[in-house]
Coordinates of C-alpha atoms and ligand atoms in Angstrom, one line a residue:
X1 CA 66.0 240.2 249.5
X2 CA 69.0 238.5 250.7
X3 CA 72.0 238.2 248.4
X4 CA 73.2 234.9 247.5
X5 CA 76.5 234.6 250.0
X6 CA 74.5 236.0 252.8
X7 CA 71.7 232.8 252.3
X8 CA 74.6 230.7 252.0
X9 CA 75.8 231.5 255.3
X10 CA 72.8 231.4 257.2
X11 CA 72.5 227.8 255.7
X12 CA 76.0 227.2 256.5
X13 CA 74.8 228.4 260.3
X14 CA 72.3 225.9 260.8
X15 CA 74.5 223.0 259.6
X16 CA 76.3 221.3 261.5
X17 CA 78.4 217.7 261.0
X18 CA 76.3 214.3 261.8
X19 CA 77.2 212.3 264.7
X20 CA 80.0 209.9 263.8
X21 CA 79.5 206.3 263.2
X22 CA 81.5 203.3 262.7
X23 CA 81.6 201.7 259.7
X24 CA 83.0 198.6 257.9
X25 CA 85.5 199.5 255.3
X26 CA 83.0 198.3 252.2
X27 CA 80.5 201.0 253.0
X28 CA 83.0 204.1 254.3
X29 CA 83.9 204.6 250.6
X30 CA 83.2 208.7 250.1
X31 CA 83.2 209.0 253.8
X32 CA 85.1 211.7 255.5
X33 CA 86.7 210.6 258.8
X34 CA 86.1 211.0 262.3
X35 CA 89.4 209.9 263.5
X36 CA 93.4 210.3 263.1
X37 CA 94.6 206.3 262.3
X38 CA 97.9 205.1 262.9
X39 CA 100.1 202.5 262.1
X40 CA 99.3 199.0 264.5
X41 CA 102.8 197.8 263.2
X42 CA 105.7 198.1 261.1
X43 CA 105.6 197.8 257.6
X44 CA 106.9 195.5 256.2
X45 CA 106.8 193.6 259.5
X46 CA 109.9 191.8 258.2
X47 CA 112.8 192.4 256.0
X48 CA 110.5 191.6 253.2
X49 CA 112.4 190.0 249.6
X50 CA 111.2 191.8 246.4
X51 CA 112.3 189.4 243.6
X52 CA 111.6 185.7 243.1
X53 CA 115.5 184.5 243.5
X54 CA 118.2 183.6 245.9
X55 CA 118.7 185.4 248.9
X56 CA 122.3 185.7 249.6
X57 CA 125.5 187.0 251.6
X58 CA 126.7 189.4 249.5
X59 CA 130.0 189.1 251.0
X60 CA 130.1 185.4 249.0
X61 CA 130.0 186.8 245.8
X62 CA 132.6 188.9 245.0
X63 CA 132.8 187.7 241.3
X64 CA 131.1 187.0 238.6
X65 CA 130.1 182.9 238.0
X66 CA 130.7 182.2 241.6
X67 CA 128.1 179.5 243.1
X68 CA 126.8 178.8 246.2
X69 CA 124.9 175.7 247.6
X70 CA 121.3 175.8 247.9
X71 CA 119.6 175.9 251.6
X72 CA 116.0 176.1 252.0
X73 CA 113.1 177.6 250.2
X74 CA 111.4 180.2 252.1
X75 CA 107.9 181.1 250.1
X76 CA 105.3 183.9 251.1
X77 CA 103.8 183.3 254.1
X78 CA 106.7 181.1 255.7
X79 CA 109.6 181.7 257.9
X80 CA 113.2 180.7 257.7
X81 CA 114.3 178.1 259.8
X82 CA 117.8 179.5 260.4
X83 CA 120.1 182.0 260.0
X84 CA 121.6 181.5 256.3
X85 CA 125.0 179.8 256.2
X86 CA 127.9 181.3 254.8
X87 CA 128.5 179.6 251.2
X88 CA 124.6 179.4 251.2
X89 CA 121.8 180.4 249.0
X90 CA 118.2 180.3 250.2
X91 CA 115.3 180.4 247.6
X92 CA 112.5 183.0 248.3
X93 CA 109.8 184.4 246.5
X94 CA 108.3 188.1 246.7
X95 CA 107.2 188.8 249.7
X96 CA 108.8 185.9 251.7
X97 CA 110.9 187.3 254.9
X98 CA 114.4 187.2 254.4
X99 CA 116.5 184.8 256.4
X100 CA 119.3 186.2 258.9
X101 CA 122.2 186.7 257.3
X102 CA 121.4 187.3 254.2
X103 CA 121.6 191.3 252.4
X104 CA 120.3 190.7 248.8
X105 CA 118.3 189.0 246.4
X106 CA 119.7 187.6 243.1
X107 CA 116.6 187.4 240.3
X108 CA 115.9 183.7 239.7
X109 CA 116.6 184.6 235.9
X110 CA 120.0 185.4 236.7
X111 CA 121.0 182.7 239.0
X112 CA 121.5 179.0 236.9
X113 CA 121.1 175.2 238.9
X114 CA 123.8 173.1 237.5
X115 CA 123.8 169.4 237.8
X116 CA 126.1 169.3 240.6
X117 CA 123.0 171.1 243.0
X118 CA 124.8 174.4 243.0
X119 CA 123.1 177.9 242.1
X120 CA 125.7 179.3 239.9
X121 CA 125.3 183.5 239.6
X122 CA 126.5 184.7 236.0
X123 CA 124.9 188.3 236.1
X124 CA 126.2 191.4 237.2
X125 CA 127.8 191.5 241.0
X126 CA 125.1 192.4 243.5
X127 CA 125.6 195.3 246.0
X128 CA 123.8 194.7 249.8
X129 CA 120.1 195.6 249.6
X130 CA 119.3 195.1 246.5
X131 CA 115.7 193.6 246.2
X132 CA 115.2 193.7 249.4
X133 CA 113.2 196.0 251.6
X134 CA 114.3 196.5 254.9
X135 CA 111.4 196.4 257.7
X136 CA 109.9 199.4 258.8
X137 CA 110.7 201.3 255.8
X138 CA 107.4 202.3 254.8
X139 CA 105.6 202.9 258.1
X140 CA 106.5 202.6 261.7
X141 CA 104.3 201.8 264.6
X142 CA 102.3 204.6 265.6
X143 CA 103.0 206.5 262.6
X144 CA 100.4 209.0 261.5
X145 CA 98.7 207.7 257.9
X146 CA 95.1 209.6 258.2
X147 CA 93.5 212.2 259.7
X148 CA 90.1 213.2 261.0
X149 CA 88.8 215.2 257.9
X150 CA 90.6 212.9 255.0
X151 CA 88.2 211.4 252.3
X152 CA 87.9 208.1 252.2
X153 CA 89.1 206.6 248.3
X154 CA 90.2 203.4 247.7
X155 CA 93.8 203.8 248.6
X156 CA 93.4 205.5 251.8
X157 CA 90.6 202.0 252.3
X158 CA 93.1 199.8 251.5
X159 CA 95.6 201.2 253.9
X160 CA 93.1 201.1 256.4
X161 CA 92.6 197.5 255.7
X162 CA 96.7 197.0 256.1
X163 CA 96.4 198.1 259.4
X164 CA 93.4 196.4 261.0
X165 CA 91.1 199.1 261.1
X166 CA 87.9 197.0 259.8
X167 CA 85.9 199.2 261.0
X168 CA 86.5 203.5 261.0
X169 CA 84.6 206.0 262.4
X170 CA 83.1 208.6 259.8
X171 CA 80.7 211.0 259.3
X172 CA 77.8 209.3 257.7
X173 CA 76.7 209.9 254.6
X174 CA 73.8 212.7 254.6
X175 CA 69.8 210.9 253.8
X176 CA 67.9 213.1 251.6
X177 CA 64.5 212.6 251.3
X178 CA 63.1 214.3 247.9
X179 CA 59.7 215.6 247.4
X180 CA 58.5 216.5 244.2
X181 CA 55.6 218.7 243.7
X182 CA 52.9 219.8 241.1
X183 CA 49.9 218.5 239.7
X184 CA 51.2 218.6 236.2
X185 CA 53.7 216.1 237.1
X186 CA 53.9 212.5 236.2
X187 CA 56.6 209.7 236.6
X188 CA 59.5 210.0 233.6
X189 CA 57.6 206.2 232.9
X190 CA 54.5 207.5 232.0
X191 CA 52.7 209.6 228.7
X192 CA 52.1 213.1 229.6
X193 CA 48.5 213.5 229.1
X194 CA 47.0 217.1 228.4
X195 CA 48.5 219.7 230.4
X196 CA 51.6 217.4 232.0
X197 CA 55.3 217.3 232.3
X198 CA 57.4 214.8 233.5
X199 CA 58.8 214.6 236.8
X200 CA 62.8 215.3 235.8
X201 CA 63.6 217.1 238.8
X202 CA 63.5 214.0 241.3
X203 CA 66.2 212.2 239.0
X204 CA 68.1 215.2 238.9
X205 CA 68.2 216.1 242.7
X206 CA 68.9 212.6 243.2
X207 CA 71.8 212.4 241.0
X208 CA 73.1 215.7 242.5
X209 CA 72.5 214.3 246.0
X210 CA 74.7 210.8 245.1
X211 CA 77.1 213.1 243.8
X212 CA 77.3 214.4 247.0
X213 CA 77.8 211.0 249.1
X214 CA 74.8 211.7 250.4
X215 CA 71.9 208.4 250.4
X216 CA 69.0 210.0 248.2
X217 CA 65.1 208.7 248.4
X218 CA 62.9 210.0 246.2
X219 CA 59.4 210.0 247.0
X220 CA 56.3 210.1 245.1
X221 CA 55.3 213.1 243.9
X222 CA 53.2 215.4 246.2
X223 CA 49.6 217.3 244.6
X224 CA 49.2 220.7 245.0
X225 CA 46.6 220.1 247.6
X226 CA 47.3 220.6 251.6
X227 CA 46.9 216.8 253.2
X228 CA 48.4 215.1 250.6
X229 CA 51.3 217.2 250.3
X230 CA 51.6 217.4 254.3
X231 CA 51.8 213.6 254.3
X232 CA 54.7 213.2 252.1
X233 CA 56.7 216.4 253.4
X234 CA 56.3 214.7 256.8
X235 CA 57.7 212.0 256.3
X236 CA 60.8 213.4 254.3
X237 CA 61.3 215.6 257.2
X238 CA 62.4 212.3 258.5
X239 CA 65.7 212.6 256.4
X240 CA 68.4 214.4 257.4
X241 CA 67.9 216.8 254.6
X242 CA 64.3 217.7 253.1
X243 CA 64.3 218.9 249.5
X244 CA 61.5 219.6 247.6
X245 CA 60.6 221.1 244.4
X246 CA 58.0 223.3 243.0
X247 CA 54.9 225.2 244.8
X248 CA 57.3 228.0 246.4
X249 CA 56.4 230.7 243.9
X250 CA 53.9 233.4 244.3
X251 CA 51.3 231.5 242.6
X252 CA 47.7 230.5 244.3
X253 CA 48.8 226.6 244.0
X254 CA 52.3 227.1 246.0
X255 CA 51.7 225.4 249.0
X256 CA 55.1 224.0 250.5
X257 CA 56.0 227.1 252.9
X258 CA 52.8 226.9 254.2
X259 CA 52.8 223.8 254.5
X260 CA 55.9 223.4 255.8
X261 CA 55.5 225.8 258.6
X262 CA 52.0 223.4 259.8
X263 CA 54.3 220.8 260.3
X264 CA 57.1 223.1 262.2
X265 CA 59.9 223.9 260.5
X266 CA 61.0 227.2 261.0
X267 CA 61.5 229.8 258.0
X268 CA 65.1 231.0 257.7
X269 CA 64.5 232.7 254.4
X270 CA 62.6 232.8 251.3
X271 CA 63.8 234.2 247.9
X272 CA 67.3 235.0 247.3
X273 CA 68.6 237.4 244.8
X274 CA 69.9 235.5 242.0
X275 CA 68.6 234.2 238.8
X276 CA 67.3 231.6 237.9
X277 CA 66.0 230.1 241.2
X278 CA 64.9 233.5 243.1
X279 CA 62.1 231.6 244.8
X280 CA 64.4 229.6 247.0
X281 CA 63.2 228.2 250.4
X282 CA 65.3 227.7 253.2
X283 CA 64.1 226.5 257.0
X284 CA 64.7 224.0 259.7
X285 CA 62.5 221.0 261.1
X286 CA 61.2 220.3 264.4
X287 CA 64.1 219.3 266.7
X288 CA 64.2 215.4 267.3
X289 CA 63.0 213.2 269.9
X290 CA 66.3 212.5 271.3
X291 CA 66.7 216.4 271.1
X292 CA 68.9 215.9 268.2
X293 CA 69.0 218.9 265.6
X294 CA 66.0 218.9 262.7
X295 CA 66.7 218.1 259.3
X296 CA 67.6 221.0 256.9
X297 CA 64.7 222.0 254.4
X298 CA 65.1 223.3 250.7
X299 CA 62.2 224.7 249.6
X300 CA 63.9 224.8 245.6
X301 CA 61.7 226.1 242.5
X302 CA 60.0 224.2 240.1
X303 CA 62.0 225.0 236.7
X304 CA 64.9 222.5 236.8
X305 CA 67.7 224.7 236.3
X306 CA 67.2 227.0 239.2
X307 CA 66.9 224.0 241.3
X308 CA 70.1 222.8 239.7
X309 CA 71.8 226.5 240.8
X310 CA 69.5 226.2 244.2
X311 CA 71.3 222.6 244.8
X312 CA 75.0 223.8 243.6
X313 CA 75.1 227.6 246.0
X314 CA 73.0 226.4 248.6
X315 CA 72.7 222.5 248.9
X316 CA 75.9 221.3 247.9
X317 CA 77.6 223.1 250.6
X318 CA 75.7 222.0 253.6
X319 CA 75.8 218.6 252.3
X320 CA 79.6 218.6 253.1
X321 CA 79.3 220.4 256.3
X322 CA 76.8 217.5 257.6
X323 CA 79.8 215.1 255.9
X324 CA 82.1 216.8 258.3
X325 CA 84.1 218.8 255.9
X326 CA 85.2 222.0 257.0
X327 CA 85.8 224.0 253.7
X328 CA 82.2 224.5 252.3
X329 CA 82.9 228.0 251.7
X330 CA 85.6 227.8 249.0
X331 CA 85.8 231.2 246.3
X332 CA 84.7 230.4 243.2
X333 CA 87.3 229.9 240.5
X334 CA 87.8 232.5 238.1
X335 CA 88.2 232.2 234.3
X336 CA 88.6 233.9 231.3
X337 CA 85.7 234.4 228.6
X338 CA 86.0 232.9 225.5
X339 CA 82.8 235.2 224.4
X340 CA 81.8 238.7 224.6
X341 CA 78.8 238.4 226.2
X342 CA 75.9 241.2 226.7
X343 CA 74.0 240.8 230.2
X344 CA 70.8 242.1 230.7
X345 CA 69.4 241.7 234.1
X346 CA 68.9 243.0 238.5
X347 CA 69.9 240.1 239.8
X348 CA 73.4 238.1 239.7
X349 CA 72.9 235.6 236.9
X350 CA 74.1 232.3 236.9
X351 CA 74.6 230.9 232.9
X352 CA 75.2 227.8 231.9
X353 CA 79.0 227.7 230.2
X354 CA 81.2 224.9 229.0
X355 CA 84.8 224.8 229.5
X356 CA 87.1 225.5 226.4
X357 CA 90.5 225.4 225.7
X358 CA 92.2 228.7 225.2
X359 CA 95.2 230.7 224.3
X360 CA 96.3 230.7 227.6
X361 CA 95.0 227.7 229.2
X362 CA 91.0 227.1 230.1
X363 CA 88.1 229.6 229.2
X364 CA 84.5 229.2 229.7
X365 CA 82.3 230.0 227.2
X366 CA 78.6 230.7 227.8
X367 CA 75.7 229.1 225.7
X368 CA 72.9 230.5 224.1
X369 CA 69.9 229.3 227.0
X370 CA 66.8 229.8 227.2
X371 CA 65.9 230.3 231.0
X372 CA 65.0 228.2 233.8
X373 CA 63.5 225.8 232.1
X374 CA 65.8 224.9 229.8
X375 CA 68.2 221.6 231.0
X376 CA 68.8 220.8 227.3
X377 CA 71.5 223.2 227.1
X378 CA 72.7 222.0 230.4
X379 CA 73.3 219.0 229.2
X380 CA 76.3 220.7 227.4
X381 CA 77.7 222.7 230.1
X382 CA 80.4 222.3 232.5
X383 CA 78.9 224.9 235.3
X384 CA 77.4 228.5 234.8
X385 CA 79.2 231.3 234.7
X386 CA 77.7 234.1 237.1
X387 CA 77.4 237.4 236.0
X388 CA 76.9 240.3 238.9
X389 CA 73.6 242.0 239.2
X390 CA 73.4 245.4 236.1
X391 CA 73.0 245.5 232.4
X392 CA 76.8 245.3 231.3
X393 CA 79.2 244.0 228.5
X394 CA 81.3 241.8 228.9
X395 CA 84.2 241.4 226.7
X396 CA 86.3 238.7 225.1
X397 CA 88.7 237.3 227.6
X398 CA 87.6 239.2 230.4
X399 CA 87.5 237.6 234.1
X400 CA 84.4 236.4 235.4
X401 CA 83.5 233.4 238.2
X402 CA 82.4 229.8 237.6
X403 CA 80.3 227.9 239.3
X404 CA 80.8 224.5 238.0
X405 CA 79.1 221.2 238.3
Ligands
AMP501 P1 56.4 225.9 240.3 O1 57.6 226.4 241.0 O2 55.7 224.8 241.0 O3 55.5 227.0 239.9 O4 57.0 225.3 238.9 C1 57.7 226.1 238.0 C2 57.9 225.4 236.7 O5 58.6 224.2 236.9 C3 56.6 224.9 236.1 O6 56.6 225.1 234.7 C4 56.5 223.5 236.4 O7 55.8 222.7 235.5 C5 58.0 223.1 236.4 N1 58.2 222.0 237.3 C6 57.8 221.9 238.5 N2 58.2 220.7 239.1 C7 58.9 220.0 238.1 C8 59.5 218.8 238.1 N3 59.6 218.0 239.1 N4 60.1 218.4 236.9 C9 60.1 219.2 235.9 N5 59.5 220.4 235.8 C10 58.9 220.8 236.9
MG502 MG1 54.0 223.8 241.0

């Protein structure tokens, strides 16, 4: 049975990133760029005032209560007219461009009309500069500001927006397609009768997948019976990424691999060694039309906490290689326990642990669980601590890795 890092990397084999595509800044949030962006212009494009006030000479004020006539009012948006005269004050506001001439702004609050017309400066003398911010001083034309691999947030959208880039070119965000499967299953809407669950593992794939920046669909849930079941895994294979849930055990009602392989994708592995989620399925569809690569295909177990672990080791990280990222193979981070903890078990556990505040910074601390089944504790972890394959005791504050959420 493969080990866990081995499945990971024949995963990470058969990913590859998704054609770029341009996109209009509104729907790029998440996005991880195609292209290095530079600056179209200077910035600011003018010497730029920072203050409501008087742009001035600084050379005319060389005391304190000295005044100055009052020339033109330059607001944001506008231009001066002219150079500034000498013995002249010219009102601005933020953001207005500075007339020629002038090296300073005086705050309106410290600047006083009197009833002769003159602007009469009582505050402190005012050195050249101040309030003003010369042009070019935080980006030149042509400077570097992003490069191919950066994820989009807001500021890195917003200085897109400041320099005409509308539109960017980005990976695209990955389409899931999610198949649920198992005739005990019915919509988290409906009473169970006799014999049912709830479907909960379509919200929480879907969840993990928008986590992701990927675009999630869920689709109905498939029977445990071949034509029905081939109809929806075909057309999830339509996605760029098939997952689907349940029927890959060794019971007589677990129908996806075959299934699967009917409609062509190719088996890359089943079963990893790990617990929970041993029963893992991993293949590739049918190349595309345009001969274009074929959507990757989870095959993750029924019980929702080894698909949870299935979606975090194997999922998760092909999700950011279609993004374009190139670091999907990062260590896990290590941590202290905050618990002795006895582990019983062949196959590397993953546990579900919060994080805690310790003597010496974060801890994890695992929680009594109860299996694969069991997403109530979840609910109060932070990620799952893994412990290697081999009955062992682990003591207080001794180093183990963290897989977290
Ligand atoms: P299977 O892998 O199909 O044998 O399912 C393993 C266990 O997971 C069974 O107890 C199922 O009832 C449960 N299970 C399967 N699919 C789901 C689902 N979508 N939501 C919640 N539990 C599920
Ligand atoms: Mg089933």
């Amino acid at each position: 049975m493969l080990t866990v890092a081995d499945a990971l990397n024949a995963v990470l084999h058969r990913a590859g990133p998704l054609p770029p595509r341009r996109f209009g800044l509104a729907e790029a949030l998440g996005c991880i760029l195609a292209e290095d962006v530079v600056a179209d212009r200077d910035w600011p494009p003018f010497d730029k005032a920072l203050m409501d006030g008087y742009a001035v000479r600084t050379a005319d004020l060389t005391e304190v209560g000295q005044t100055l006539r009052i020339g033109e009012e330059i607001t944001a948006g506008r231009v001066p007219s002219r150079p500034l005269a000498v013995g002249e004050a010219a009102l601005v506001m933020t953001g207005a461009p500075m007339p020629e001439g002038a090296d300073a702004v005086v705050m309106i609050e410290q600047a006083k009309v009197g009833d002769d017309g003159l602007v009469r400066f009582d505050g402190p003398l005012i050195a050249a500069g101040k309030n003003v911010m010369p042009l070019g001083l935080e980006m030149r034309a042509g400077d570097a500001l992003l490069r191919r691999g950066d994820r989009l947030n807001a500021a890195r959208l917003g200085l897109l927006a400041s320099v005409g880039k509308a539109e960017v070119l980005v990976a695209p965000r990955p389409r899931i397609a999610i198949v649920p499967t198992g005739d005990e299953l019915v919509e988290p809407d409906q009473e169970p009768g006799p014999g049912q669950i709830r479907n909960s593992n379509g919200t929480l794939l879907q969840a993990l997948a928008q986590g992701s920046d990927a675009r999630a669909e869920l689709l109905p849930i498939a029977p445990d019976e071949i034509d029905g079941l081939q109809a929806l895994l075909k057309r999830g294979l339509a996605a760029d990424v098939l997952l689907t849930t349940g029927g890959v055990s060794a019971g007589n009602r677990d129908l996806v691999p075959d299934s699967l392989a009917a409609l062509g994708v190719e088996r890359v592995f089943h079963k990893v060694r790990l617990k929970p989620g041993k029963p893992i399925w991993f293949g590739v569809g049918p190349r595309r039309d345009d001969g274009s690569p074929g959507p990757l295909v989870f095959g993750l177990p029924g019980n929702p906490v080894s698909g949870l672990v299935g979606f975090l080791l194997f999922v998760r990280p092909a999700l950011a290689v279609l993004r374009g990222r190139e670091t999907a193979m990062a260590p896990l981070p290590r941590y202290r326990l905050a618990l002795g903890f006895e582990h019983k078990g062949d196959r590397p556990t993953y546990h579900p642990a919060r994080l805690v505040a310790g003597p010496d910074g974060q801890e994890v601390e695992p929680l009594a669980w109860a299996g694969s089944s069991d997403l109530r504790t979840v609910t109060k972890a932070d990620g799952f601590v893994v412990f290697p394959a081999g009955d062992r005791s682990y003591s207080l504050r001794e180093q183990v890795e963290f897989l977290p959420f």
